[in-house]
Amino acid sequence: DWDIVDLEGVADQGRRLKIRTTGTSTIAIVRVKGKNNAQPTKSASELSNAFFGTHGDPQNLKKRYDLCSFGKMIFTPATGDSFEDGVVEIEIDEPIVGQDVHTLSNKVTLAIYAKFEYHLFNKFDHIAYIMPDGTTYGTGGPKGWMAFAYIKQYLSVFNNENAMYLSHQVHEIGHNLGLYHSSHDNLAYGDQSGVMGYGYTL
């Protein structure tokens, strides 16, 4: 299961969520930029619209969790400091193309702390890193990875435009909430009836 990382039993890997499946939770979207104009294809405004419907997108992560929970689980955009409609831009002062996304994620976390002097996970419930094209999944690994998330943790990571797909958003946040894959016929993604199984580019 390449798109989930289970840190059960692994010490000091970040704040483990107290899983909350009702009430209101905040999501901070981090749009990652690097040297040579490396940045996600979609703007901060477009990412906010896809996750929260801030500019009229009728199908978004916030709405989907609201509907699926019958109004019992609401996601709201992060506010304060440099956040605008839930999104902040963080620039890494080095080339990004060819970097292992896990190593890059650690650098993003350090850059955030340098910018704000606090860790986002101390203020917000969920954090999504949106990476530009060109990163690899593992050292020397494939560049075509889509997204991954940490089980029962705050972080999910998206490869560029994969952050715009509603099924990917709901799937990865689902991992943060403690959900694993919905399999069928011994295939991790075999169940096509729900977003924790097969994913669609919708």
Coordinates of N, CA and C in Angstrom, one line a residue:
D1 N 0.8 -1.2 0.0 CA 0.0 0.0 0.0 C 0.9 1.2 0.0
W2 N 1.3 1.7 -1.2 CA 2.3 2.7 -1.3 C 1.8 4.1 -0.8
D3 N 0.4 4.3 -0.8 CA 0.0 5.7 -0.5 C -0.4 5.9 1.0
I4 N 0.0 4.9 1.9 CA -0.2 5.1 3.3 C 1.1 4.8 4.0
V5 N 1.3 5.5 5.1 CA 2.4 5.2 6.0 C 1.9 5.1 7.4
D6 N 2.1 3.8 7.9 CA 1.6 3.5 9.3 C 2.7 3.7 10.2
L7 N 2.6 4.6 11.2 CA 3.7 4.9 12.1 C 3.4 4.3 13.5
E8 N 2.5 3.3 13.6 CA 2.2 2.7 14.8 C 3.5 2.1 15.4
G9 N 3.9 2.5 16.6 CA 5.0 2.0 17.2 C 6.3 2.7 16.9
V10 N 6.3 3.6 16.0 CA 7.4 4.4 15.6 C 7.5 5.7 16.5
A11 N 8.5 5.9 17.2 CA 8.6 7.0 18.1 C 8.9 8.3 17.4
D12 N 8.3 9.4 18.0 CA 8.6 10.7 17.6 C 8.5 11.0 16.1
Q13 N 7.5 10.7 15.5 CA 7.3 10.9 14.1 C 6.2 12.0 13.9
G14 N 6.0 12.9 14.9 CA 5.0 13.9 14.7 C 3.8 13.6 15.6
R15 N 3.0 14.6 15.7 CA 1.8 14.5 16.6 C 0.8 13.5 16.0
R16 N 0.5 12.4 16.8 CA -0.6 11.5 16.4 C -1.9 12.1 16.8
L17 N -2.8 12.0 15.9 CA -4.1 12.6 16.1 C -4.9 11.9 17.1
K18 N -5.6 12.6 17.9 CA -6.7 12.1 18.7 C -7.9 12.0 17.7
I19 N -8.2 10.9 17.2 CA -9.1 10.8 16.0 C -10.4 11.4 16.4
R20 N -10.8 12.4 15.6 CA -12.1 13.1 15.8 C -12.9 12.9 14.6
T21 N -14.0 12.2 14.7 CA -14.9 12.0 13.6 C -16.2 12.8 13.6
T22 N -16.2 13.6 14.6 CA -17.4 14.5 14.7 C -16.8 15.9 15.1
G23 N -17.6 16.9 14.8 CA -17.2 18.3 15.2 C -16.5 19.0 14.1
T24 N -15.7 20.0 14.4 CA -15.0 20.9 13.4 C -13.5 20.7 13.5
S25 N -12.9 20.5 12.4 CA -11.4 20.3 12.3 C -10.9 21.3 11.3
T26 N -9.7 21.8 11.5 CA -9.1 22.7 10.5 C -8.1 22.0 9.6
I27 N -8.0 22.5 8.4 CA -7.0 22.0 7.5 C -6.1 23.1 6.9
A28 N -4.8 22.9 7.0 CA -3.9 23.9 6.5 C -3.3 23.3 5.2
I29 N -3.5 24.1 4.1 CA -2.9 23.7 2.8 C -1.6 24.4 2.6
V30 N -0.5 23.7 2.3 CA 0.8 24.3 2.1 C 1.2 24.1 0.6
R31 N 1.3 25.2 -0.1 CA 1.7 25.1 -1.5 C 3.2 25.3 -1.5
V32 N 3.9 24.3 -2.0 CA 5.3 24.2 -1.9 C 6.0 24.7 -3.2
K33 N 6.9 25.7 -3.0 CA 7.6 26.2 -4.2 C 9.2 26.0 -4.0
G34 N 9.9 26.0 -5.1 CA 11.3 25.8 -5.0 C 12.0 26.7 -6.1
K35 N 13.3 26.5 -6.2 CA 14.1 27.3 -7.2 C 13.7 26.9 -8.6
N36 N 14.1 27.8 -9.5 CA 13.8 27.6 -11.0 C 12.3 27.6 -11.2
N37 N 11.5 28.4 -10.4 CA 10.1 28.6 -10.6 C 9.3 27.2 -10.4
A38 N 9.9 26.3 -9.7 CA 9.2 25.1 -9.4 C 8.0 25.4 -8.4
Q39 N 6.8 25.1 -8.8 CA 5.6 25.3 -8.0 C 4.5 24.4 -8.5
P40 N 3.5 24.2 -7.7 CA 2.3 23.4 -8.2 C 1.6 24.2 -9.4
T41 N 1.0 23.4 -10.2 CA 0.4 24.0 -11.4 C -0.8 24.9 -11.0
K42 N -1.5 24.5 -10.0 CA -2.7 25.2 -9.5 C -2.3 26.3 -8.5
S43 N -3.0 27.4 -8.6 CA -2.7 28.6 -7.7 C -3.3 28.3 -6.3
A44 N -2.9 29.1 -5.3 CA -3.4 29.0 -4.0 C -5.0 29.1 -4.0
S45 N -5.5 30.0 -4.8 CA -6.9 30.2 -4.9 C -7.6 29.0 -5.4
E46 N -7.0 28.4 -6.4 CA -7.6 27.1 -7.0 C -7.6 26.0 -6.0
L47 N -6.5 25.9 -5.3 CA -6.4 24.8 -4.3 C -7.4 25.0 -3.2
S48 N -7.6 26.2 -2.7 CA -8.6 26.5 -1.7 C -10.0 26.2 -2.2
N49 N -10.3 26.5 -3.4 CA -11.6 26.2 -4.0 C -11.8 24.7 -4.1
A50 N -10.8 23.9 -4.4 CA -11.0 22.5 -4.5 C -11.2 21.8 -3.2
F51 N -10.5 22.3 -2.1 CA -10.6 21.7 -0.8 C -11.9 22.3 0.0
F52 N -12.2 23.5 -0.2 CA -13.2 24.2 0.7 C -14.3 24.8 -0.1
G53 N -14.3 24.9 -1.4 CA -15.3 25.5 -2.2 C -15.4 27.0 -2.0
T54 N -14.3 27.6 -1.6 CA -14.3 29.0 -1.3 C -14.6 30.0 -2.4
H55 N -14.5 29.5 -3.7 CA -14.8 30.3 -4.8 C -15.9 29.6 -5.7
G56 N -16.7 28.8 -5.1 CA -17.9 28.3 -5.8 C -17.8 26.9 -6.3
D57 N -16.7 26.2 -6.1 CA -16.6 24.8 -6.6 C -17.7 24.0 -5.8
P58 N -18.7 23.4 -6.5 CA -19.8 22.7 -5.8 C -19.4 21.3 -5.3
Q59 N -18.3 20.8 -5.7 CA -17.8 19.5 -5.2 C -16.4 19.7 -4.6
N60 N -16.3 19.6 -3.3 CA -15.1 19.8 -2.6 C -15.0 19.0 -1.4
L61 N -13.8 18.9 -0.8 CA -13.5 18.0 0.4 C -14.5 18.4 1.5
K62 N -14.6 19.7 1.8 CA -15.4 20.1 2.9 C -16.8 19.6 2.8
K63 N -17.4 19.8 1.6 CA -18.8 19.4 1.3 C -18.9 17.9 1.4
R64 N -18.0 17.2 0.9 CA -18.1 15.7 0.8 C -18.1 15.1 2.2
Y65 N -17.2 15.6 3.1 CA -17.2 15.1 4.5 C -18.5 15.5 5.2
D66 N -18.9 16.7 4.9 CA -20.2 17.2 5.5 C -21.3 16.3 5.2
L67 N -21.5 15.9 3.9 CA -22.6 15.1 3.4 C -22.4 13.7 3.9
C68 N -21.2 13.1 3.8 CA -21.0 11.7 4.2 C -21.2 11.5 5.7
S69 N -21.0 12.5 6.5 CA -21.2 12.4 8.0 C -22.5 13.0 8.4
F70 N -23.4 13.3 7.5 CA -24.7 13.9 7.8 C -24.5 15.1 8.7
G71 N -23.6 16.0 8.3 CA -23.4 17.2 9.0 C -22.6 17.1 10.3
K72 N -22.1 16.0 10.6 CA -21.4 15.8 11.9 C -19.9 16.0 11.9
M73 N -19.3 16.1 10.7 CA -17.9 16.4 10.5 C -17.6 17.5 9.6
I74 N -17.1 18.6 10.1 CA -16.9 19.8 9.3 C -15.4 20.2 9.2
F75 N -14.9 20.4 8.0 CA -13.5 20.8 7.9 C -13.6 22.3 7.5
T76 N -12.7 23.1 8.1 CA -12.6 24.5 7.9 C -11.2 24.9 7.5
P77 N -11.0 25.9 6.7 CA -9.7 26.4 6.3 C -8.9 27.0 7.4
A78 N -7.6 26.8 7.4 CA -6.7 27.4 8.4 C -6.7 28.9 8.2
T79 N -6.6 29.6 9.3 CA -6.6 31.1 9.3 C -5.4 31.6 10.1
G80 N -5.1 32.9 9.9 CA -4.1 33.6 10.7 C -2.8 33.6 9.9
D81 N -1.9 34.5 10.4 CA -0.5 34.6 9.8 C -0.6 34.9 8.3
S82 N 0.0 34.1 7.5 CA 0.1 34.3 6.1 C -1.0 33.5 5.3
F83 N -1.9 32.8 6.0 CA -2.9 32.0 5.4 C -3.9 32.8 4.7
E84 N -4.3 32.4 3.5 CA -5.4 33.0 2.8 C -6.3 32.0 2.3
D85 N -7.6 31.9 2.8 CA -8.5 30.9 2.5 C -8.0 29.5 2.7
G86 N -7.2 29.4 3.8 CA -6.7 28.0 4.2 C -5.4 27.6 3.6
V87 N -4.8 28.5 2.7 CA -3.6 28.1 2.0 C -2.4 29.1 2.3
V88 N -1.2 28.5 2.5 CA 0.0 29.3 2.7 C 1.0 28.8 1.7
E89 N 1.9 29.7 1.2 CA 2.9 29.3 0.3 C 4.3 29.2 1.1
I90 N 5.0 28.1 0.9 CA 6.3 28.0 1.5 C 7.3 27.7 0.4
E91 N 8.4 28.5 0.4 CA 9.4 28.3 -0.6 C 10.7 27.7 0.0
I92 N 11.2 26.7 -0.7 CA 12.4 26.0 -0.4 C 13.5 26.5 -1.3
D93 N 14.6 27.0 -0.7 CA 15.7 27.7 -1.4 C 16.6 26.7 -2.1
E94 N 16.1 25.8 -2.9 CA 16.9 24.8 -3.6 C 16.0 24.2 -4.7
P95 N 16.7 23.5 -5.7 CA 15.9 22.8 -6.7 C 15.1 21.7 -6.1
I96 N 13.9 21.5 -6.7 CA 13.0 20.4 -6.1 C 13.0 19.2 -7.0
V97 N 13.1 19.4 -8.3 CA 13.1 18.3 -9.3 C 14.1 17.2 -8.9
G98 N 13.6 15.9 -8.8 CA 14.5 14.8 -8.5 C 14.6 14.5 -7.1
Q99 N 14.1 15.4 -6.2 CA 14.2 15.1 -4.8 C 13.2 14.0 -4.3
D100 N 13.6 13.2 -3.4 CA 12.7 12.3 -2.7 C 11.6 13.1 -1.9
V101 N 10.4 12.8 -2.2 CA 9.3 13.6 -1.6 C 9.3 13.5 0.0
H102 N 9.8 12.4 0.5 CA 9.8 12.3 2.0 C 10.9 13.2 2.6
T103 N 12.0 13.2 1.9 CA 13.1 14.2 2.4 C 12.6 15.6 2.2
L104 N 12.0 15.9 1.1 CA 11.5 17.2 0.8 C 10.4 17.6 1.8
S105 N 9.6 16.7 2.2 CA 8.5 17.0 3.2 C 9.2 17.4 4.5
N106 N 10.3 16.8 4.9 CA 11.0 17.2 6.2 C 11.5 18.6 6.0
K107 N 12.0 18.9 4.8 CA 12.5 20.3 4.6 C 11.4 21.3 4.7
V108 N 10.3 21.0 4.1 CA 9.1 21.9 4.2 C 8.7 22.1 5.6
T109 N 8.7 21.1 6.4 CA 8.3 21.2 7.8 C 9.3 22.2 8.6
L110 N 10.6 22.0 8.3 CA 11.6 22.9 8.9 C 11.4 24.4 8.4
A111 N 11.1 24.5 7.1 CA 10.9 25.9 6.5 C 9.7 26.5 7.1
I112 N 8.6 25.8 7.4 CA 7.4 26.3 8.0 C 7.8 26.8 9.4
Y113 N 8.5 26.0 10.2 CA 8.9 26.4 11.5 C 9.8 27.7 11.5
A114 N 10.7 27.8 10.5 CA 11.5 28.9 10.4 C 10.7 30.2 10.1
K115 N 9.6 30.0 9.3 CA 8.8 31.1 8.9 C 7.9 31.6 10.1
F116 N 7.3 30.6 10.8 CA 6.2 31.0 11.8 C 6.7 30.8 13.2
E117 N 7.8 30.1 13.4 CA 8.3 29.8 14.8 C 7.4 29.0 15.6
Y118 N 6.6 28.2 14.9 CA 5.8 27.1 15.5 C 5.5 26.1 14.5
H119 N 5.2 24.9 14.9 CA 4.8 23.8 14.0 C 3.3 23.9 13.7
L120 N 2.9 23.7 12.5 CA 1.5 23.8 12.1 C 0.7 22.8 12.8
F121 N 1.3 21.6 13.1 CA 0.4 20.6 13.8 C 0.1 21.0 15.2
N122 N 0.8 22.0 15.8 CA 0.4 22.5 17.1 C -0.8 23.4 17.1
K123 N -1.2 23.8 15.8 CA -2.3 24.8 15.7 C -3.5 24.3 14.9
F124 N -3.2 23.4 13.9 CA -4.2 22.9 13.0 C -4.3 21.4 13.1
D125 N -5.5 20.9 12.8 CA -5.7 19.5 12.9 C -5.1 18.6 11.8
H126 N -5.2 19.2 10.6 CA -4.7 18.4 9.4 C -3.8 19.4 8.6
I127 N -2.8 18.8 7.9 CA -2.0 19.6 7.1 C -1.8 18.9 5.7
A128 N -1.9 19.6 4.6 CA -1.7 18.9 3.3 C -0.6 19.7 2.6
Y129 N 0.5 19.0 2.2 CA 1.6 19.5 1.4 C 1.2 19.3 0.0
I130 N 1.3 20.3 -0.9 CA 1.0 20.2 -2.3 C 2.4 20.4 -3.0
M131 N 2.9 19.4 -3.6 CA 4.3 19.4 -4.2 C 4.2 19.7 -5.7
P132 N 5.2 20.4 -6.2 CA 5.3 20.6 -7.6 C 5.7 19.2 -8.3
D133 N 5.5 19.2 -9.6 CA 5.9 18.0 -10.4 C 7.4 17.8 -10.3
G134 N 7.9 16.6 -10.4 CA 9.3 16.3 -10.5 C 9.9 15.6 -9.3
T135 N 9.2 15.5 -8.2 CA 9.7 14.8 -7.0 C 9.6 13.3 -7.2
T136 N 10.3 12.5 -6.5 CA 10.3 11.1 -6.6 C 9.7 10.5 -5.3
Y137 N 9.2 9.3 -5.5 CA 8.7 8.6 -4.3 C 9.8 7.6 -3.9
G138 N 10.6 8.1 -2.9 CA 11.8 7.4 -2.5 C 13.0 7.8 -3.4
T139 N 14.2 7.6 -2.9 CA 15.4 8.1 -3.6 C 15.5 7.3 -4.9
G140 N 15.5 8.0 -6.0 CA 15.6 7.4 -7.3 C 14.3 6.7 -7.7
G141 N 13.2 7.0 -7.0 CA 11.9 6.3 -7.3 C 11.2 7.0 -8.4
P142 N 9.9 6.5 -8.6 CA 9.1 7.1 -9.7 C 8.6 8.5 -9.4
K143 N 8.5 9.3 -10.5 CA 7.9 10.6 -10.3 C 6.4 10.7 -10.5
G144 N 5.8 9.5 -10.9 CA 4.4 9.5 -11.1 C 3.5 9.2 -9.9
W145 N 4.1 9.3 -8.7 CA 3.3 9.0 -7.5 C 2.2 10.0 -7.4
M146 N 1.1 9.7 -6.8 CA -0.1 10.6 -6.7 C -0.3 11.3 -5.4
A147 N -0.3 10.5 -4.3 CA -0.5 11.1 -3.0 C -0.3 10.1 -1.9
F148 N 0.0 10.5 -0.7 CA 0.1 9.5 0.4 C -0.2 10.3 1.7
A149 N -0.5 9.5 2.7 CA -0.9 10.1 4.0 C -0.4 9.2 5.1
Y150 N -0.3 9.8 6.3 CA 0.1 9.0 7.5 C -1.1 8.7 8.3
I151 N -1.2 7.4 8.6 CA -2.3 6.8 9.4 C -2.3 7.4 10.8
K152 N -3.5 8.0 11.2 CA -3.7 8.6 12.5 C -2.8 9.7 12.8
Q153 N -2.3 10.4 11.7 CA -1.4 11.5 11.9 C -2.1 12.8 11.2
Y154 N -1.3 13.9 11.2 CA -1.9 15.1 10.7 C -1.6 15.3 9.2
L155 N -0.6 14.6 8.6 CA -0.1 15.0 7.3 C -0.5 14.1 6.2
S156 N -0.9 14.8 5.1 CA -1.1 14.2 3.8 C -0.3 15.0 2.8
V157 N 0.2 14.3 1.7 CA 1.1 14.9 0.7 C 0.6 14.5 -0.7
F158 N 0.4 15.6 -1.5 CA -0.1 15.4 -2.8 C 0.9 15.8 -3.9
N159 N 0.9 15.1 -5.0 CA 1.8 15.4 -6.1 C 1.1 16.3 -7.1
N160 N 1.3 17.5 -7.0 CA 0.8 18.5 -7.9 C -0.7 18.4 -8.1
E161 N -1.2 18.2 -9.4 CA -2.6 18.3 -9.7 C -3.4 17.2 -9.0
N162 N -2.8 16.2 -8.5 CA -3.6 15.2 -7.8 C -4.3 15.8 -6.6
A163 N -3.8 16.9 -6.1 CA -4.5 17.6 -5.0 C -5.9 18.1 -5.4
M164 N -6.1 18.2 -6.7 CA -7.4 18.8 -7.2 C -8.5 17.7 -7.3
Y165 N -8.1 16.5 -7.2 CA -9.1 15.4 -7.4 C -9.8 15.1 -6.1
L166 N -11.1 15.3 -6.1 CA -11.9 15.1 -4.8 C -11.7 13.7 -4.2
S167 N -11.7 12.7 -5.0 CA -11.6 11.3 -4.5 C -10.2 11.1 -3.8
H168 N -9.2 11.8 -4.3 CA -7.8 11.7 -3.7 C -7.8 12.4 -2.4
Q169 N -8.4 13.6 -2.3 CA -8.5 14.4 -1.1 C -9.2 13.6 0.0
V170 N -10.4 13.1 -0.3 CA -11.1 12.4 0.7 C -10.4 11.1 1.2
H171 N -9.8 10.4 0.2 CA -9.0 9.2 0.5 C -7.9 9.4 1.5
E172 N -7.1 10.4 1.2 CA -5.9 10.7 2.0 C -6.3 11.2 3.4
I173 N -7.2 12.1 3.5 CA -7.7 12.6 4.8 C -8.3 11.4 5.6
G174 N -8.9 10.5 4.8 CA -9.4 9.3 5.5 C -8.3 8.5 6.2
H175 N -7.2 8.4 5.6 CA -6.0 7.7 6.2 C -5.6 8.5 7.5
N176 N -5.6 9.8 7.4 CA -5.3 10.6 8.6 C -6.3 10.2 9.8
L177 N -7.5 10.0 9.4 CA -8.5 9.7 10.4 C -8.5 8.2 10.9
G178 N -7.5 7.4 10.3 CA -7.4 6.1 10.8 C -7.9 5.0 9.9
L179 N -8.4 5.4 8.7 CA -9.0 4.4 7.8 C -7.9 3.8 6.9
Y180 N -8.0 2.5 6.7 CA -7.1 1.8 5.7 C -7.8 1.6 4.4
H181 N -7.2 0.9 3.5 CA -7.8 0.7 2.2 C -9.0 -0.3 2.3
S182 N -10.0 -0.1 1.4 CA -11.1 -0.9 1.2 C -10.8 -1.9 0.1
S183 N -10.4 -3.1 0.4 CA -10.0 -4.0 -0.6 C -11.1 -4.9 -1.1
H184 N -10.8 -5.6 -2.2 CA -11.7 -6.6 -2.8 C -10.9 -7.5 -3.6
D185 N -11.2 -8.8 -3.5 CA -10.5 -9.9 -4.2 C -9.0 -9.8 -4.0
N186 N -8.6 -9.5 -2.7 CA -7.3 -9.5 -2.3 C -6.5 -8.3 -2.9
L187 N -7.2 -7.3 -3.5 CA -6.5 -6.1 -4.0 C -6.8 -5.0 -3.1
A188 N -5.7 -4.3 -2.7 CA -5.8 -3.2 -1.8 C -6.8 -2.1 -2.3
Y189 N -6.8 -1.9 -3.5 CA -7.7 -0.8 -4.1 C -8.9 -1.4 -4.9
G190 N -9.2 -2.7 -4.6 CA -10.1 -3.4 -5.4 C -11.6 -3.0 -5.2
D191 N -11.9 -2.4 -4.1 CA -13.3 -2.0 -3.9 C -13.6 -0.7 -4.6
Q192 N -14.4 -0.7 -5.6 CA -14.8 0.5 -6.4 C -16.0 1.2 -5.9
S193 N -16.5 0.8 -4.7 CA -17.8 1.4 -4.2 C -17.5 2.5 -3.2
G194 N -16.3 2.8 -2.8 CA -16.0 3.8 -1.9 C -14.6 4.4 -2.1
V195 N -14.4 5.6 -1.5 CA -13.1 6.3 -1.8 C -11.9 5.7 -1.1
M196 N -12.1 4.8 -0.2 CA -10.9 4.2 0.5 C -10.5 3.0 -0.3
G197 N -11.2 2.7 -1.4 CA -10.7 1.7 -2.4 C -10.2 2.3 -3.6
Y198 N -10.7 2.0 -4.7 CA -10.3 2.6 -6.0 C -10.5 4.1 -6.1
G199 N -9.5 4.8 -6.6 CA -9.6 6.2 -6.7 C -9.8 6.7 -8.1
Y200 N -10.6 7.8 -8.2 CA -10.9 8.3 -9.6 C -10.3 9.7 -9.7
T201 N -9.9 10.1 -10.9 CA -9.4 11.4 -11.1 C -10.6 12.4 -11.4
L202 N -11.4 12.5 -10.3 CA -12.5 13.4 -10.3 C -12.5 14.4 -9.2

